[in-house]
């Protein structure tokens, strides 16, 4: 079956440093990938997405990198702030398929030290 | 506020009981997805409805069922509850029923505790 997993369950960084959160996926048919941020007591919140025809996409302080060869994607957060503390999930989807459901990894908890 | 409304926010019930969780999608969204989030399984897709019809099924138990009504709100029914059903249940909505893309919005969830 499909499996999207995260390499590290927890990540602790110093405020102002850059954070890198990694994710592996197994479904070769996945052509759309999303990173979500989930704060305590809230639902997942969209951060950034990338399609399989791209290797890199940048947003505000965030960058997603996709390596289709090894089925790996990462989320880079620049100048990490205390407000970035949350659990981060990657998710994949077969965008061209008949279903819109997402397959989520287990999540990485990011803690930012002041 | 994401625009997706879930009620109730918290629910405590006993084993063997039945509960109904409700989701109102974002205005204009036709598709509703249900997810279960437990500590050991992460976010698991349960079921999807599009414009009133079931579109896809994931890891949904036979004790669970769902429906989407003409006004597009959806209900997730959980019966014969077990302790292991304790989890956060999220609803998400999107405009289309496939290739949802960036327009996927989650509600704040219902925390179910089975005692």
PDB file of C-alpha atoms in Angstrom:
ATOM      1  CA  UNK A   1       0.000   0.000   0.000  1.00  0.00           C
ATOM      2  CA  UNK A   2       0.952   3.610  -0.086  1.00  0.00           C
ATOM      3  CA  UNK A   3       3.222   4.873   2.644  1.00  0.00           C
ATOM      4  CA  UNK A   4       4.378   8.363   3.314  1.00  0.00           C
ATOM      5  CA  UNK A   5       6.680   8.630   6.274  1.00  0.00           C
ATOM      6  CA  UNK A   6       8.928  11.090   8.010  1.00  0.00           C
ATOM      7  CA  UNK A   7      12.511  10.364   8.914  1.00  0.00           C
ATOM      8  CA  UNK A   8      12.592  12.210  12.244  1.00  0.00           C
ATOM      9  CA  UNK A   9       9.768  12.441  14.760  1.00  0.00           C
ATOM     10  CA  UNK A  10      11.213  15.487  16.575  1.00  0.00           C
ATOM     11  CA  UNK A  11      13.390  18.417  15.642  1.00  0.00           C
ATOM     12  CA  UNK A  12      14.687  21.101  17.979  1.00  0.00           C
ATOM     13  CA  UNK A  13      16.261  24.252  16.563  1.00  0.00           C
ATOM     14  CA  UNK A  14      17.455  27.585  17.863  1.00  0.00           C
ATOM     15  CA  UNK A  15      15.436  30.651  17.024  1.00  0.00           C
ATOM     16  CA  UNK A  16      16.855  32.271  13.915  1.00  0.00           C
ATOM     17  CA  UNK A  17      18.384  29.080  12.552  1.00  0.00           C
ATOM     18  CA  UNK A  18      17.121  27.279   9.486  1.00  0.00           C
ATOM     19  CA  UNK A  19      15.037  24.119   9.864  1.00  0.00           C
ATOM     20  CA  UNK A  20      14.906  21.173   7.518  1.00  0.00           C
ATOM     21  CA  UNK A  21      12.173  18.577   7.790  1.00  0.00           C
ATOM     22  CA  UNK A  22      12.376  15.487   5.614  1.00  0.00           C
ATOM     23  CA  UNK A  23       9.819  13.122   4.178  1.00  0.00           C
ATOM     24  CA  UNK A  24       9.863   9.974   2.085  1.00  0.00           C
ATOM     25  CA  UNK A  25       7.056   8.645  -0.064  1.00  0.00           C
ATOM     26  CA  UNK A  26       6.624   5.308  -1.771  1.00  0.00           C
ATOM     27  CA  UNK A  27       3.912   5.775  -4.386  1.00  0.00           C
ATOM     28  CA  UNK A  28       5.479   6.422  -7.779  1.00  0.00           C
ATOM     29  CA  UNK A  29       2.096   7.581  -9.075  1.00  0.00           C
ATOM     30  CA  UNK A  30       1.984  10.474  -6.614  1.00  0.00           C
ATOM     31  CA  UNK A  31       2.291  13.701  -8.520  1.00  0.00           C
ATOM     32  CA  UNK A  32       1.372  16.297  -5.964  1.00  0.00           C
ATOM     33  CA  UNK A  33       2.863  16.922  -2.549  1.00  0.00           C
ATOM     34  CA  UNK A  34       1.838  19.208   0.248  1.00  0.00           C
ATOM     35  CA  UNK A  35       3.321  20.289   3.541  1.00  0.00           C
ATOM     36  CA  UNK A  36       0.979  21.007   6.412  1.00  0.00           C
ATOM     37  CA  UNK A  37       1.525  22.639   9.775  1.00  0.00           C
ATOM     38  CA  UNK A  38      -0.582  21.571  12.717  1.00  0.00           C
ATOM     39  CA  UNK A  39      -0.647  23.545  15.926  1.00  0.00           C
ATOM     40  CA  UNK A  40      -2.038  22.139  19.113  1.00  0.00           C
ATOM     41  CA  UNK A  41      -5.827  21.957  19.051  1.00  0.00           C
ATOM     42  CA  UNK A  42      -6.103  22.923  15.412  1.00  0.00           C
ATOM     43  CA  UNK A  43      -6.503  21.221  12.090  1.00  0.00           C
ATOM     44  CA  UNK A  44      -3.698  20.902   9.534  1.00  0.00           C
ATOM     45  CA  UNK A  45      -2.905  24.182   7.832  1.00  0.00           C
ATOM     46  CA  UNK A  46      -1.561  24.369   4.285  1.00  0.00           C
ATOM     47  CA  UNK A  47       2.026  25.646   4.022  1.00  0.00           C
ATOM     48  CA  UNK A  48       3.273  24.948   0.539  1.00  0.00           C
ATOM     49  CA  UNK A  49       2.800  22.483  -2.276  1.00  0.00           C
ATOM     50  CA  UNK A  50       4.753  21.185  -5.226  1.00  0.00           C
ATOM     51  CA  UNK A  51       3.891  19.229  -8.318  1.00  0.00           C
ATOM     52  CA  UNK A  52       5.993  16.379  -9.610  1.00  0.00           C
ATOM     53  CA  UNK A  53       7.130  18.368 -12.639  1.00  0.00           C
ATOM     54  CA  UNK A  54       9.042  20.690 -10.322  1.00  0.00           C
ATOM     55  CA  UNK A  55      12.135  20.193  -8.164  1.00  0.00           C
ATOM     56  CA  UNK A  56      11.846  23.241  -5.999  1.00  0.00           C
ATOM     57  CA  UNK A  57       9.283  25.752  -4.944  1.00  0.00           C
ATOM     58  CA  UNK A  58       9.669  28.739  -2.666  1.00  0.00           C
ATOM     59  CA  UNK A  59       7.222  30.552  -0.488  1.00  0.00           C
ATOM     60  CA  UNK A  60       7.574  33.084   2.258  1.00  0.00           C
ATOM     61  CA  UNK A  61      10.440  31.764   4.424  1.00  0.00           C
ATOM     62  CA  UNK A  62       9.674  28.212   3.251  1.00  0.00           C
ATOM     63  CA  UNK A  63      11.082  26.113   0.448  1.00  0.00           C
ATOM     64  CA  UNK A  64      10.063  22.648  -0.623  1.00  0.00           C
ATOM     65  CA  UNK A  65      12.472  20.408  -2.481  1.00  0.00           C
ATOM     66  CA  UNK A  66      11.395  17.308  -4.360  1.00  0.00           C
ATOM     67  CA  UNK A  67      13.706  14.498  -5.443  1.00  0.00           C
ATOM     68  CA  UNK A  68      11.666  12.087  -7.498  1.00  0.00           C
ATOM     69  CA  UNK A  69      14.600   9.766  -8.073  1.00  0.00           C
ATOM     70  CA  UNK A  70      14.756   8.787  -4.424  1.00  0.00           C
ATOM     71  CA  UNK A  71      11.144   9.707  -3.613  1.00  0.00           C
ATOM     72  CA  UNK A  72      12.091  12.287  -1.064  1.00  0.00           C
ATOM     73  CA  UNK A  73      10.919  15.759  -0.258  1.00  0.00           C
ATOM     74  CA  UNK A  74      11.954  18.275   2.312  1.00  0.00           C
ATOM     75  CA  UNK A  75      10.640  21.441   3.867  1.00  0.00           C
ATOM     76  CA  UNK A  76      13.103  24.182   4.663  1.00  0.00           C
ATOM     77  CA  UNK A  77      12.103  26.970   7.013  1.00  0.00           C
ATOM     78  CA  UNK A  78      14.381  29.979   7.023  1.00  0.00           C
ATOM     79  CA  UNK A  79      15.047  32.008  10.178  1.00  0.00           C
ATOM     80  CA  UNK A  80      12.864  29.774  12.316  1.00  0.00           C
ATOM     81  CA  UNK A  81      10.664  31.616  14.782  1.00  0.00           C
ATOM     82  CA  UNK A  82       8.906  30.482  17.974  1.00  0.00           C
ATOM     83  CA  UNK A  83       5.623  30.649  16.086  1.00  0.00           C
ATOM     84  CA  UNK A  84       6.898  27.925  13.804  1.00  0.00           C
ATOM     85  CA  UNK A  85       6.732  25.417  16.655  1.00  0.00           C
ATOM     86  CA  UNK A  86       4.207  22.806  15.563  1.00  0.00           C
ATOM     87  CA  UNK A  87       3.912  19.376  14.014  1.00  0.00           C
ATOM     88  CA  UNK A  88       4.663  19.287  10.316  1.00  0.00           C
ATOM     89  CA  UNK A  89       3.188  16.707   7.972  1.00  0.00           C
ATOM     90  CA  UNK A  90       3.939  15.886   4.403  1.00  0.00           C
ATOM     91  CA  UNK A  91       1.167  14.452   2.292  1.00  0.00           C
ATOM     92  CA  UNK A  92       0.972  13.127  -1.205  1.00  0.00           C
ATOM     93  CA  UNK A  93      -1.796  12.774  -3.691  1.00  0.00           C
ATOM     94  CA  UNK A  94      -2.352  11.277  -7.087  1.00  0.00           C
ATOM     95  CA  UNK A  95      -3.585  14.566  -8.525  1.00  0.00           C
ATOM     96  CA  UNK A  96      -4.616  13.046 -11.813  1.00  0.00           C
ATOM     97  CA  UNK A  97      -6.411  10.189 -10.160  1.00  0.00           C
ATOM     98  CA  UNK A  98     -10.076   9.826  -9.449  1.00  0.00           C
ATOM     99  CA  UNK A  99      -9.738  10.455  -5.740  1.00  0.00           C
ATOM    100  CA  UNK A 100      -8.782  13.554  -3.874  1.00  0.00           C
ATOM    101  CA  UNK A 101      -7.707  12.014  -0.603  1.00  0.00           C
ATOM    102  CA  UNK A 102      -4.292  12.722   0.830  1.00  0.00           C
ATOM    103  CA  UNK A 103      -1.863  10.190   2.238  1.00  0.00           C
ATOM    104  CA  UNK A 104      -0.114  11.652   5.277  1.00  0.00           C
ATOM    105  CA  UNK A 105       3.132  10.886   6.975  1.00  0.00           C
ATOM    106  CA  UNK A 106       3.248  10.584  10.745  1.00  0.00           C
ATOM    107  CA  UNK A 107       4.592  14.062  11.340  1.00  0.00           C
ATOM    108  CA  UNK A 108       7.654  15.802  12.750  1.00  0.00           C
ATOM    109  CA  UNK A 109       7.381  17.941  15.840  1.00  0.00           C
ATOM    110  CA  UNK A 110       9.404  21.127  15.497  1.00  0.00           C
ATOM    111  CA  UNK A 111      10.427  22.896  18.693  1.00  0.00           C
ATOM    112  CA  UNK A 112      12.039  26.313  18.486  1.00  0.00           C
ATOM    113  CA  UNK A 113      14.282  27.348  21.369  1.00  0.00           C
ATOM    114  CA  UNK A 114      14.390  31.076  22.119  1.00  0.00           C
TER     115      UNK A 114
ATOM    116  CA  UNK B   1     -11.331  30.402  10.817  1.00  0.00           C
ATOM    117  CA  UNK B   2     -10.835  27.995   7.911  1.00  0.00           C
ATOM    118  CA  UNK B   3     -14.479  28.056   6.843  1.00  0.00           C
ATOM    119  CA  UNK B   4     -14.937  24.367   7.606  1.00  0.00           C
ATOM    120  CA  UNK B   5     -17.064  23.909  10.724  1.00  0.00           C
ATOM    121  CA  UNK B   6     -17.012  20.793  12.826  1.00  0.00           C
ATOM    122  CA  UNK B   7     -19.266  20.025  15.763  1.00  0.00           C
ATOM    123  CA  UNK B   8     -19.009  19.120  18.522  1.00  0.00           C
ATOM    124  CA  UNK B   9     -15.438  20.103  19.422  1.00  0.00           C
ATOM    125  CA  UNK B  10     -15.255  17.550  22.195  1.00  0.00           C
ATOM    126  CA  UNK B  11     -17.200  14.385  22.824  1.00  0.00           C
ATOM    127  CA  UNK B  12     -16.903  11.900  25.660  1.00  0.00           C
ATOM    128  CA  UNK B  13     -18.872   8.700  25.486  1.00  0.00           C
ATOM    129  CA  UNK B  14     -18.854   5.133  26.763  1.00  0.00           C
ATOM    130  CA  UNK B  15     -17.825   1.981  24.965  1.00  0.00           C
ATOM    131  CA  UNK B  16     -20.586   0.437  22.907  1.00  0.00           C
ATOM    132  CA  UNK B  17     -22.280   3.739  22.265  1.00  0.00           C
ATOM    133  CA  UNK B  18     -22.949   5.523  18.968  1.00  0.00           C
ATOM    134  CA  UNK B  19     -22.057   9.113  18.107  1.00  0.00           C
ATOM    135  CA  UNK B  20     -22.499  11.439  15.161  1.00  0.00           C
ATOM    136  CA  UNK B  21     -19.934  14.001  14.115  1.00  0.00           C
ATOM    137  CA  UNK B  22     -20.956  16.856  11.886  1.00  0.00           C
ATOM    138  CA  UNK B  23     -19.105  18.847   9.266  1.00  0.00           C
ATOM    139  CA  UNK B  24     -20.163  21.896   7.304  1.00  0.00           C
ATOM    140  CA  UNK B  25     -17.838  22.473   4.358  1.00  0.00           C
ATOM    141  CA  UNK B  26     -16.479  25.806   3.214  1.00  0.00           C
ATOM    142  CA  UNK B  27     -18.972  27.731   1.118  1.00  0.00           C
ATOM    143  CA  UNK B  28     -18.827  26.547  -2.481  1.00  0.00           C
ATOM    144  CA  UNK B  29     -16.956  23.333  -1.724  1.00  0.00           C
ATOM    145  CA  UNK B  30     -18.658  20.204  -3.020  1.00  0.00           C
ATOM    146  CA  UNK B  31     -16.315  17.586  -1.660  1.00  0.00           C
ATOM    147  CA  UNK B  32     -15.947  16.488   1.951  1.00  0.00           C
ATOM    148  CA  UNK B  33     -13.245  14.231   3.366  1.00  0.00           C
ATOM    149  CA  UNK B  34     -13.070  12.605   6.785  1.00  0.00           C
ATOM    150  CA  UNK B  35      -9.787  11.806   8.502  1.00  0.00           C
ATOM    151  CA  UNK B  36      -8.953  10.144  11.799  1.00  0.00           C
ATOM    152  CA  UNK B  37      -5.902  11.245  13.744  1.00  0.00           C
ATOM    153  CA  UNK B  38      -4.690   9.015  16.525  1.00  0.00           C
ATOM    154  CA  UNK B  39      -1.372   9.104  18.372  1.00  0.00           C
ATOM    155  CA  UNK B  40      -0.032   5.934  16.835  1.00  0.00           C
ATOM    156  CA  UNK B  41      -1.474   6.164  13.329  1.00  0.00           C
ATOM    157  CA  UNK B  42      -1.232   9.787  12.378  1.00  0.00           C
ATOM    158  CA  UNK B  43      -3.782  11.195   9.943  1.00  0.00           C
ATOM    159  CA  UNK B  44      -5.682   8.413   8.206  1.00  0.00           C
ATOM    160  CA  UNK B  45      -8.143   8.973   5.385  1.00  0.00           C
ATOM    161  CA  UNK B  46     -11.556   7.487   6.102  1.00  0.00           C
ATOM    162  CA  UNK B  47     -13.993   8.459   3.381  1.00  0.00           C
ATOM    163  CA  UNK B  48     -14.781  11.090   0.755  1.00  0.00           C
ATOM    164  CA  UNK B  49     -18.089  12.427  -0.528  1.00  0.00           C
ATOM    165  CA  UNK B  50     -18.602  14.589  -3.566  1.00  0.00           C
ATOM    166  CA  UNK B  51     -21.884  16.388  -4.125  1.00  0.00           C
ATOM    167  CA  UNK B  52     -23.800  13.841  -2.077  1.00  0.00           C
ATOM    168  CA  UNK B  53     -22.208  10.695  -3.422  1.00  0.00           C
ATOM    169  CA  UNK B  54     -19.482   8.529  -1.960  1.00  0.00           C
ATOM    170  CA  UNK B  55     -16.309   9.010  -3.991  1.00  0.00           C
ATOM    171  CA  UNK B  56     -13.598   7.086  -2.178  1.00  0.00           C
ATOM    172  CA  UNK B  57     -13.072   4.922   0.867  1.00  0.00           C
ATOM    173  CA  UNK B  58      -9.967   4.566   2.923  1.00  0.00           C
ATOM    174  CA  UNK B  59      -9.317   2.791   6.190  1.00  0.00           C
ATOM    175  CA  UNK B  60     -12.848   3.107   7.470  1.00  0.00           C
ATOM    176  CA  UNK B  61     -14.207   0.435   9.777  1.00  0.00           C
ATOM    177  CA  UNK B  62     -17.529  -1.228   9.076  1.00  0.00           C
ATOM    178  CA  UNK B  63     -18.789   0.233  12.371  1.00  0.00           C
ATOM    179  CA  UNK B  64     -18.329   3.684  10.859  1.00  0.00           C
ATOM    180  CA  UNK B  65     -20.464   5.245   8.164  1.00  0.00           C
ATOM    181  CA  UNK B  66     -20.937   8.653   6.655  1.00  0.00           C
ATOM    182  CA  UNK B  67     -23.224  10.600   4.404  1.00  0.00           C
ATOM    183  CA  UNK B  68     -23.415  13.956   2.698  1.00  0.00           C
ATOM    184  CA  UNK B  69     -26.719  15.753   2.623  1.00  0.00           C
ATOM    185  CA  UNK B  70     -28.268  17.952  -0.113  1.00  0.00           C
ATOM    186  CA  UNK B  71     -27.044  21.075   1.673  1.00  0.00           C
ATOM    187  CA  UNK B  72     -23.551  19.505   1.434  1.00  0.00           C
ATOM    188  CA  UNK B  73     -22.955  19.113   5.133  1.00  0.00           C
ATOM    189  CA  UNK B  74     -21.697  15.707   6.137  1.00  0.00           C
ATOM    190  CA  UNK B  75     -22.069  13.442   9.127  1.00  0.00           C
ATOM    191  CA  UNK B  76     -19.764  10.694  10.308  1.00  0.00           C
ATOM    192  CA  UNK B  77     -21.484   8.025  12.371  1.00  0.00           C
ATOM    193  CA  UNK B  78     -19.422   5.898  14.718  1.00  0.00           C
ATOM    194  CA  UNK B  79     -21.128   2.941  16.367  1.00  0.00           C
ATOM    195  CA  UNK B  80     -20.259   0.190  18.832  1.00  0.00           C
ATOM    196  CA  UNK B  81     -17.486   2.428  20.028  1.00  0.00           C
ATOM    197  CA  UNK B  82     -14.298   0.947  21.402  1.00  0.00           C
ATOM    198  CA  UNK B  83     -11.536   2.521  23.450  1.00  0.00           C
ATOM    199  CA  UNK B  84      -9.321   2.491  20.382  1.00  0.00           C
ATOM    200  CA  UNK B  85     -11.703   4.784  18.546  1.00  0.00           C
ATOM    201  CA  UNK B  86     -10.589   7.651  20.749  1.00  0.00           C
ATOM    202  CA  UNK B  87      -8.988  10.111  18.380  1.00  0.00           C
ATOM    203  CA  UNK B  88      -9.286  13.438  16.650  1.00  0.00           C
ATOM    204  CA  UNK B  89     -11.631  13.355  13.683  1.00  0.00           C
ATOM    205  CA  UNK B  90     -11.043  15.970  11.009  1.00  0.00           C
ATOM    206  CA  UNK B  91     -13.168  17.003   8.135  1.00  0.00           C
ATOM    207  CA  UNK B  92     -11.733  18.716   5.069  1.00  0.00           C
ATOM    208  CA  UNK B  93     -13.459  20.210   2.073  1.00  0.00           C
ATOM    209  CA  UNK B  94     -12.505  21.181  -1.436  1.00  0.00           C
ATOM    210  CA  UNK B  95     -14.229  22.537  -4.499  1.00  0.00           C
ATOM    211  CA  UNK B  96     -13.653  19.547  -6.708  1.00  0.00           C
ATOM    212  CA  UNK B  97     -13.858  15.843  -6.070  1.00  0.00           C
ATOM    213  CA  UNK B  98     -10.542  14.852  -7.510  1.00  0.00           C
ATOM    214  CA  UNK B  99      -7.125  16.346  -7.760  1.00  0.00           C
ATOM    215  CA  UNK B 100      -8.104  18.579  -4.882  1.00  0.00           C
ATOM    216  CA  UNK B 101      -4.931  20.564  -4.897  1.00  0.00           C
ATOM    217  CA  UNK B 102      -4.326  23.578  -2.788  1.00  0.00           C
ATOM    218  CA  UNK B 103      -7.988  24.264  -2.142  1.00  0.00           C
ATOM    219  CA  UNK B 104      -8.098  21.593   0.532  1.00  0.00           C
ATOM    220  CA  UNK B 105      -9.188  23.085   3.854  1.00  0.00           C
ATOM    221  CA  UNK B 106      -9.383  21.352   7.202  1.00  0.00           C
ATOM    222  CA  UNK B 107     -11.699  22.033  10.076  1.00  0.00           C
ATOM    223  CA  UNK B 108     -10.540  22.209  13.686  1.00  0.00           C
ATOM    224  CA  UNK B 109     -11.634  18.672  14.418  1.00  0.00           C
ATOM    225  CA  UNK B 110     -13.746  16.787  16.940  1.00  0.00           C
ATOM    226  CA  UNK B 111     -11.905  15.170  19.821  1.00  0.00           C
ATOM    227  CA  UNK B 112     -13.625  11.890  20.677  1.00  0.00           C
ATOM    228  CA  UNK B 113     -12.847  10.175  23.942  1.00  0.00           C
ATOM    229  CA  UNK B 114     -14.295   6.733  24.556  1.00  0.00           C
ATOM    230  CA  UNK B 115     -14.253   5.652  28.199  1.00  0.00           C
TER     231      UNK B 115
END
